[in-house]
PDB file of C-alpha atoms in Angstrom:
ATOM      1  CA  LYS S  93     130.953  81.633 102.374  1.00 64.00           C
ATOM      2  CA  ALA S  94     127.317  81.304 103.392  1.00 78.00           C
ATOM      3  CA  GLY S  95     124.781  83.063 101.212  1.00 93.00           C
ATOM      4  CA  VAL S  96     121.936  85.365 102.174  1.00 97.00           C
ATOM      5  CA  THR S  97     119.515  83.623 104.503  1.00 97.00           C
ATOM      6  CA  GLN S  98     115.879  84.578 104.767  1.00 97.00           C
ATOM      7  CA  THR S  99     113.491  83.175 107.312  1.00 97.00           C
ATOM      8  CA  PRO S 100     110.885  81.890 107.234  1.00 97.00           C
ATOM      9  CA  ARG S 101     110.607  80.554 103.693  1.00 96.00           C
ATOM     10  CA  TYR S 102     106.823  80.398 103.772  1.00 97.00           C
ATOM     11  CA  LEU S 103     104.245  82.188 105.852  1.00 96.00           C
ATOM     12  CA  ILE S 104     100.459  82.310 105.929  1.00 98.00           C
ATOM     13  CA  LYS S 105      98.796  85.146 107.795  1.00 98.00           C
ATOM     14  CA  THR S 106      95.285  86.539 108.021  1.00 98.00           C
ATOM     15  CA  ARG S 107      94.226  90.062 107.143  1.00 98.00           C
ATOM     16  CA  GLY S 108      94.887  92.564 109.871  1.00 98.00           C
ATOM     17  CA  GLN S 109      97.762  90.640 111.403  1.00 98.00           C
ATOM     18  CA  GLN S 110     101.350  91.773 111.345  1.00 98.00           C
ATOM     19  CA  VAL S 111     104.412  89.881 110.200  1.00 98.00           C
ATOM     20  CA  THR S 112     108.178  90.105 110.686  1.00 98.00           C
ATOM     21  CA  LEU S 113     110.603  88.709 108.136  1.00 98.00           C
ATOM     22  CA  SER S 114     114.285  88.197 108.763  1.00 98.00           C
ATOM     23  CA  CYS S 115     117.343  88.490 106.544  1.00 98.00           C
ATOM     24  CA  SER S 116     120.913  87.541 107.394  1.00 97.00           C
ATOM     25  CA  PRO S 117     123.315  89.025 104.840  1.00 97.00           C
ATOM     26  CA  ILE S 118     126.602  87.611 103.652  1.00 96.00           C
ATOM     27  CA  SER S 119     129.281  88.025 106.276  1.00 94.00           C
ATOM     28  CA  GLY S 120     130.968  91.398 105.896  1.00 92.00           C
ATOM     29  CA  HIS S 121     128.169  92.951 103.869  1.00 93.00           C
ATOM     30  CA  ARG S 122     126.717  96.081 105.409  1.00 93.00           C
ATOM     31  CA  SER S 123     123.993  96.901 102.904  1.00 93.00           C
ATOM     32  CA  VAL S 124     120.665  95.086 102.962  1.00 95.00           C
ATOM     33  CA  SER S 125     117.840  95.889 100.569  1.00 94.00           C
ATOM     34  CA  TRP S 126     114.297  94.560 100.612  1.00 97.00           C
ATOM     35  CA  TYR S 127     112.033  93.947  97.622  1.00 96.00           C
ATOM     36  CA  GLN S 128     108.479  92.820  97.040  1.00 97.00           C
ATOM     37  CA  GLN S 129     107.879  90.612  94.000  1.00 96.00           C
ATOM     38  CA  THR S 130     104.437  89.965  92.547  1.00 93.00           C
ATOM     39  CA  PRO S 131     103.462  88.617  89.116  1.00 87.00           C
ATOM     40  CA  GLY S 132     101.778  91.882  88.168  1.00 83.00           C
ATOM     41  CA  GLN S 133     104.269  94.443  89.423  1.00 86.00           C
ATOM     42  CA  GLY S 134     107.542  92.564  89.250  1.00 89.00           C
ATOM     43  CA  LEU S 135     110.321  93.361  91.702  1.00 92.00           C
ATOM     44  CA  GLN S 136     109.653  96.555  93.638  1.00 93.00           C
ATOM     45  CA  PHE S 137     112.151  98.239  95.923  1.00 92.00           C
ATOM     46  CA  LEU S 138     111.032  98.611  99.524  1.00 95.00           C
ATOM     47  CA  PHE S 139     114.032 100.045 101.334  1.00 92.00           C
ATOM     48  CA  GLU S 140     117.769  99.800 101.836  1.00 93.00           C
ATOM     49  CA  TYR S 141     119.700  99.775 105.070  1.00 94.00           C
ATOM     50  CA  PHE S 142     123.376 100.475 105.430  1.00 93.00           C
ATOM     51  CA  SER S 143     125.199 100.432 108.734  1.00 92.00           C
ATOM     52  CA  GLU S 144     121.920 100.381 110.672  1.00 94.00           C
ATOM     53  CA  THR S 145     120.511 103.442 108.885  1.00 94.00           C
ATOM     54  CA  GLN S 146     117.738 103.478 106.306  1.00 92.00           C
ATOM     55  CA  ARG S 147     119.340 105.054 103.226  1.00 89.00           C
ATOM     56  CA  ASN S 148     116.526 104.781 100.735  1.00 86.00           C
ATOM     57  CA  LYS S 149     112.851 104.011 100.692  1.00 89.00           C
ATOM     58  CA  GLY S 150     110.528 102.966  97.890  1.00 89.00           C
ATOM     59  CA  ASN S 151     106.926 103.983  97.394  1.00 89.00           C
ATOM     60  CA  PHE S 152     105.234 101.769  99.937  1.00 94.00           C
ATOM     61  CA  PRO S 153     102.850 102.774 102.732  1.00 96.00           C
ATOM     62  CA  GLY S 154     104.048 103.252 106.274  1.00 96.00           C
ATOM     63  CA  ARG S 155     102.751  99.780 107.180  1.00 97.00           C
ATOM     64  CA  PHE S 156     106.021  98.524 105.723  1.00 98.00           C
ATOM     65  CA  SER S 157     108.976  99.162 107.975  1.00 97.00           C
ATOM     66  CA  GLY S 158     112.353  97.693 108.624  1.00 97.00           C
ATOM     67  CA  ARG S 159     115.458  97.895 110.696  1.00 97.00           C
ATOM     68  CA  GLN S 160     119.029  96.725 110.679  1.00 97.00           C
ATOM     69  CA  PHE S 161     121.024  95.523 113.617  1.00 97.00           C
ATOM     70  CA  SER S 162     124.669  96.080 114.448  1.00 95.00           C
ATOM     71  CA  ASN S 163     125.558  92.668 112.995  1.00 94.00           C
ATOM     72  CA  SER S 164     123.923  93.783 109.697  1.00 95.00           C
ATOM     73  CA  ARG S 165     121.018  91.381 110.045  1.00 97.00           C
ATOM     74  CA  SER S 166     117.800  93.024 108.987  1.00 98.00           C
ATOM     75  CA  GLU S 167     114.127  92.596 109.700  1.00 98.00           C
ATOM     76  CA  MET S 168     111.145  93.793 107.766  1.00 98.00           C
ATOM     77  CA  ASN S 169     107.765  94.305 109.375  1.00 98.00           C
ATOM     78  CA  VAL S 170     104.372  94.644 107.743  1.00 98.00           C
ATOM     79  CA  SER S 171     101.500  95.688 109.968  1.00 96.00           C
ATOM     80  CA  THR S 172      97.777  95.438 109.344  1.00 97.00           C
ATOM     81  CA  LEU S 173      98.222  92.948 106.527  1.00 98.00           C
ATOM     82  CA  GLU S 174      96.084  93.243 103.413  1.00 98.00           C
ATOM     83  CA  LEU S 175      95.337  90.603 100.801  1.00 97.00           C
ATOM     84  CA  GLY S 176      97.434  92.578  98.326  1.00 96.00           C
ATOM     85  CA  ASP S 177     100.519  92.111 100.503  1.00 97.00           C
ATOM     86  CA  SER S 178     100.705  88.491  99.356  1.00 97.00           C
ATOM     87  CA  ALA S 179     104.018  88.294  97.544  1.00 97.00           C
ATOM     88  CA  LEU S 180     107.549  86.970  97.525  1.00 97.00           C
ATOM     89  CA  TYR S 181     109.698  89.186  99.728  1.00 98.00           C
ATOM     90  CA  LEU S 182     113.354  89.180  98.796  1.00 97.00           C
ATOM     91  CA  CYS S 183     116.322  90.664 100.502  1.00 97.00           C
ATOM     92  CA  ALA S 184     119.655  91.347  98.927  1.00 95.00           C
ATOM     93  CA  SER S 185     123.002  92.105 100.509  1.00 95.00           C
ATOM     94  CA  SER S 186     126.001  93.870  99.094  1.00 92.00           C
ATOM     95  CA  SER S 187     129.277  95.217 100.376  1.00 88.00           C
ATOM     96  CA  VAL S 188     128.469  98.823  99.525  1.00 81.00           C
ATOM     97  CA  GLN S 189     125.359 100.918  99.149  1.00 75.00           C
ATOM     98  CA  GLY S 190     123.624 101.271  95.811  1.00 73.00           C
ATOM     99  CA  LEU S 191     124.062  99.617  92.438  1.00 73.00           C
ATOM    100  CA  ASN S 192     127.822  99.983  92.144  1.00 77.00           C
ATOM    101  CA  THR S 193     128.441  96.365  92.997  1.00 83.00           C
ATOM    102  CA  GLU S 194     126.689  93.063  92.672  1.00 88.00           C
ATOM    103  CA  ALA S 195     123.884  92.218  95.051  1.00 91.00           C
ATOM    104  CA  PHE S 196     123.304  88.744  96.424  1.00 94.00           C
ATOM    105  CA  PHE S 197     119.686  87.742  96.885  1.00 96.00           C
ATOM    106  CA  GLY S 198     118.207  85.304  99.334  1.00 96.00           C
ATOM    107  CA  GLN S 199     115.642  82.670  98.394  1.00 95.00           C
ATOM    108  CA  GLY S 200     112.837  84.889  99.620  1.00 96.00           C
ATOM    109  CA  THR S 201     109.920  84.564 101.994  1.00 97.00           C
ATOM    110  CA  ARG S 202     106.622  83.645 100.342  1.00 97.00           C
ATOM    111  CA  LEU S 203     103.905  85.480 102.278  1.00 98.00           C
ATOM    112  CA  THR S 204     100.283  84.565 101.733  1.00 98.00           C
ATOM    113  CA  VAL S 205      97.592  86.715 103.314  1.00 98.00           C
ATOM    114  CA  VAL S 206      94.178  85.095 103.601  1.00 97.00           C
TER     115      VAL S 206
ATOM    116  CA  SER E 129     110.252 109.330  87.340  1.00 70.00           C
ATOM    117  CA  GLN E 130     112.425 106.707  85.736  1.00 73.00           C
ATOM    118  CA  LYS E 131     110.683 103.809  84.027  1.00 81.00           C
ATOM    119  CA  ILE E 132     112.120 100.582  82.635  1.00 88.00           C
ATOM    120  CA  GLU E 133     110.729  98.466  79.847  1.00 90.00           C
ATOM    121  CA  GLN E 134     112.029  95.049  78.929  1.00 90.00           C
ATOM    122  CA  ASN E 135     111.224  94.171  75.361  1.00 77.00           C
ATOM    123  CA  SER E 136     108.864  91.299  75.723  1.00 74.00           C
ATOM    124  CA  GLU E 137     107.392  89.129  78.390  1.00 82.00           C
ATOM    125  CA  ALA E 138     108.627  85.964  76.728  1.00 91.00           C
ATOM    126  CA  LEU E 139     111.133  85.073  74.056  1.00 93.00           C
ATOM    127  CA  ASN E 140     111.667  81.718  72.336  1.00 95.00           C
ATOM    128  CA  ILE E 141     115.084  81.083  70.814  1.00 95.00           C
ATOM    129  CA  GLN E 142     116.440  77.989  69.104  1.00 97.00           C
ATOM    130  CA  GLU E 143     119.337  76.288  70.877  1.00 97.00           C
ATOM    131  CA  GLY E 144     122.686  77.440  69.556  1.00 97.00           C
ATOM    132  CA  LYS E 145     121.413  80.838  68.409  1.00 97.00           C
ATOM    133  CA  THR E 146     122.073  84.178  70.079  1.00 97.00           C
ATOM    134  CA  ALA E 147     119.378  85.468  72.390  1.00 96.00           C
ATOM    135  CA  THR E 148     119.087  89.250  72.603  1.00 96.00           C
ATOM    136  CA  LEU E 149     117.079  90.903  75.367  1.00 96.00           C
ATOM    137  CA  THR E 150     116.333  94.608  75.567  1.00 96.00           C
ATOM    138  CA  CYS E 151     116.068  96.997  78.471  1.00 95.00           C
ATOM    139  CA  ASN E 152     114.869 100.533  77.737  1.00 93.00           C
ATOM    140  CA  TYR E 153     114.664 103.370  80.230  1.00 90.00           C
ATOM    141  CA  THR E 154     112.820 106.626  79.864  1.00 86.00           C
ATOM    142  CA  ASN E 155     114.657 109.472  81.504  1.00 77.00           C
ATOM    143  CA  TYR E 156     118.233 110.277  82.464  1.00 74.00           C
ATOM    144  CA  SER E 157     120.979 107.737  82.055  1.00 74.00           C
ATOM    145  CA  PRO E 158     121.628 105.708  85.163  1.00 80.00           C
ATOM    146  CA  ALA E 159     125.083 105.581  86.665  1.00 79.00           C
ATOM    147  CA  TYR E 160     124.904 101.781  86.706  1.00 86.00           C
ATOM    148  CA  LEU E 161     122.836  99.129  85.061  1.00 90.00           C
ATOM    149  CA  GLN E 162     122.729  95.492  86.132  1.00 93.00           C
ATOM    150  CA  TRP E 163     121.385  92.261  84.687  1.00 96.00           C
ATOM    151  CA  TYR E 164     120.106  89.363  86.772  1.00 97.00           C
ATOM    152  CA  ARG E 165     118.828  85.881  86.093  1.00 97.00           C
ATOM    153  CA  GLN E 166     115.923  84.461  88.073  1.00 96.00           C
ATOM    154  CA  ASP E 167     114.734  80.869  88.091  1.00 95.00           C
ATOM    155  CA  PRO E 168     111.243  79.929  89.351  1.00 91.00           C
ATOM    156  CA  GLY E 169     110.981  80.004  93.142  1.00 88.00           C
ATOM    157  CA  ARG E 170     114.447  81.428  93.604  1.00 92.00           C
ATOM    158  CA  GLY E 171     115.990  84.835  94.178  1.00 94.00           C
ATOM    159  CA  PRO E 172     117.668  86.699  91.293  1.00 96.00           C
ATOM    160  CA  VAL E 173     121.316  85.937  90.602  1.00 96.00           C
ATOM    161  CA  PHE E 174     123.655  88.732  89.517  1.00 95.00           C
ATOM    162  CA  LEU E 175     125.137  88.385  86.044  1.00 96.00           C
ATOM    163  CA  LEU E 176     126.728  91.624  84.881  1.00 95.00           C
ATOM    164  CA  LEU E 177     127.102  95.261  85.841  1.00 93.00           C
ATOM    165  CA  ILE E 178     127.832  98.013  83.325  1.00 92.00           C
ATOM    166  CA  ARG E 179     128.692 101.601  84.178  1.00 89.00           C
ATOM    167  CA  GLU E 180     127.588 104.710  82.331  1.00 85.00           C
ATOM    168  CA  ASN E 181     131.024 105.265  80.820  1.00 87.00           C
ATOM    169  CA  GLU E 182     131.233 101.694  79.488  1.00 91.00           C
ATOM    170  CA  LYS E 183     129.834 100.702  76.109  1.00 90.00           C
ATOM    171  CA  GLU E 184     130.139  96.954  76.472  1.00 95.00           C
ATOM    172  CA  LYS E 185     130.883  94.247  79.032  1.00 95.00           C
ATOM    173  CA  ARG E 186     131.487  90.547  78.474  1.00 96.00           C
ATOM    174  CA  LYS E 187     131.497  87.474  80.653  1.00 95.00           C
ATOM    175  CA  GLU E 188     131.891  84.090  78.990  1.00 96.00           C
ATOM    176  CA  ARG E 189     128.872  83.713  76.647  1.00 97.00           C
ATOM    177  CA  LEU E 190     127.218  86.868  77.976  1.00 98.00           C
ATOM    178  CA  LYS E 191     127.536  90.372  76.588  1.00 98.00           C
ATOM    179  CA  VAL E 192     125.894  93.585  77.718  1.00 97.00           C
ATOM    180  CA  THR E 193     125.868  96.878  75.832  1.00 96.00           C
ATOM    181  CA  PHE E 194     124.848 100.264  77.110  1.00 93.00           C
ATOM    182  CA  ASP E 195     123.741 103.010  74.703  1.00 91.00           C
ATOM    183  CA  THR E 196     123.014 106.248  76.532  1.00 87.00           C
ATOM    184  CA  THR E 197     121.823 107.922  73.322  1.00 89.00           C
ATOM    185  CA  LEU E 198     119.170 105.290  72.682  1.00 91.00           C
ATOM    186  CA  LYS E 199     118.577 104.898  76.446  1.00 90.00           C
ATOM    187  CA  GLN E 200     118.917 101.188  76.008  1.00 92.00           C
ATOM    188  CA  SER E 201     120.865  98.183  77.195  1.00 94.00           C
ATOM    189  CA  LEU E 202     121.069  94.968  75.225  1.00 96.00           C
ATOM    190  CA  PHE E 203     121.836  91.624  76.839  1.00 97.00           C
ATOM    191  CA  HIS E 204     123.134  88.862  74.583  1.00 98.00           C
ATOM    192  CA  ILE E 205     123.601  85.165  75.251  1.00 98.00           C
ATOM    193  CA  THR E 206     125.602  83.521  72.495  1.00 97.00           C
ATOM    194  CA  ALA E 207     125.477  79.789  71.695  1.00 97.00           C
ATOM    195  CA  SER E 208     122.337  79.547  73.830  1.00 97.00           C
ATOM    196  CA  GLN E 209     121.542  76.343  75.691  1.00 97.00           C
ATOM    197  CA  PRO E 210     118.307  75.015  77.233  1.00 96.00           C
ATOM    198  CA  ALA E 211     119.915  75.636  80.661  1.00 97.00           C
ATOM    199  CA  ASP E 212     119.834  79.359  79.834  1.00 98.00           C
ATOM    200  CA  SER E 213     116.032  79.283  80.039  1.00 97.00           C
ATOM    201  CA  ALA E 214     115.040  81.630  82.864  1.00 97.00           C
ATOM    202  CA  THR E 215     113.690  85.117  83.493  1.00 96.00           C
ATOM    203  CA  TYR E 216     116.204  87.892  82.956  1.00 97.00           C
ATOM    204  CA  LEU E 217     115.856  91.186  84.795  1.00 96.00           C
ATOM    205  CA  CYS E 218     117.557  94.508  84.292  1.00 95.00           C
ATOM    206  CA  ALA E 219     117.973  96.957  87.154  1.00 92.00           C
ATOM    207  CA  LEU E 220     119.127 100.545  87.407  1.00 88.00           C
ATOM    208  CA  ASP E 221     119.117 103.419  89.842  1.00 76.00           C
ATOM    209  CA  SER E 222     115.905 105.418  89.665  1.00 61.00           C
ATOM    210  CA  ASN E 223     117.167 108.967  90.034  1.00 59.00           C
ATOM    211  CA  ARG E 224     120.891 108.732  90.679  1.00 59.00           C
ATOM    212  CA  ASP E 225     119.795 108.448  94.288  1.00 62.00           C
ATOM    213  CA  ASP E 226     120.466 104.734  94.696  1.00 62.00           C
ATOM    214  CA  LYS E 227     116.800 103.799  94.662  1.00 73.00           C
ATOM    215  CA  ILE E 228     116.953 100.704  92.555  1.00 80.00           C
ATOM    216  CA  ILE E 229     114.240  99.822  90.085  1.00 86.00           C
ATOM    217  CA  PHE E 230     113.866  96.557  88.211  1.00 91.00           C
ATOM    218  CA  GLY E 231     112.230  95.804  84.926  1.00 92.00           C
ATOM    219  CA  LYS E 232     109.486  93.187  84.934  1.00 92.00           C
ATOM    220  CA  GLY E 233     111.770  90.752  83.205  1.00 94.00           C
ATOM    221  CA  THR E 234     111.820  88.708  80.034  1.00 95.00           C
ATOM    222  CA  ARG E 235     111.142  84.964  80.199  1.00 95.00           C
ATOM    223  CA  LEU E 236     113.603  83.324  77.879  1.00 96.00           C
ATOM    224  CA  HIS E 237     112.942  79.824  76.534  1.00 97.00           C
ATOM    225  CA  ILE E 238     115.749  78.085  74.695  1.00 97.00           C
ATOM    226  CA  LEU E 239     114.204  75.389  72.528  1.00 95.00           C
ATOM    227  CA  PRO E 240     116.222  72.191  71.975  1.00 90.00           C
TER     228      PRO E 240
END
């Protein structure tokens, strides 16, 4: 079956702009989680969606938001971009919520803010 | 809040030897603990999951242990190969509330 698809793979934005990233989970998976990965902080949890509802949220400012659609596809939005938002953004899908099962990660979207 | 520490940023192991990576957490024992492998420019790939009531899990050349007394998980790769070179991440739930936290990872280099 097809894996987790993230689009776009690369993105360059300027400070102050906003950006929307997309994640298509594995067919049948209802949980989608988003992570930010930077060399200094490692992988940090942003939020998790399950059946169109946000179930958990990490410690990120309100500029980071997301949503999930009825087909389980998810989008993540970052408004008023800052230089520090430059990172690899990863999404992961799983069949159930939480850590009780394996998560499948996409290749990520590399966001560069200039 | 829960914190994770993975033993070292980088580890060099001779091919054929056993590589042992450590994941320590600070507070309560998580319900689940997972290990992932990540190659440069790619997303993490799931390797093993161990539950709080399990002491050990194996998969081919991989073995994970979970010691709730020491608040530690060990990840072993036996008969290591250069293809095992990657960054290995451990992950657990932060407060039994399904917020997942990852360690910063250990870069493993298997030397031929």
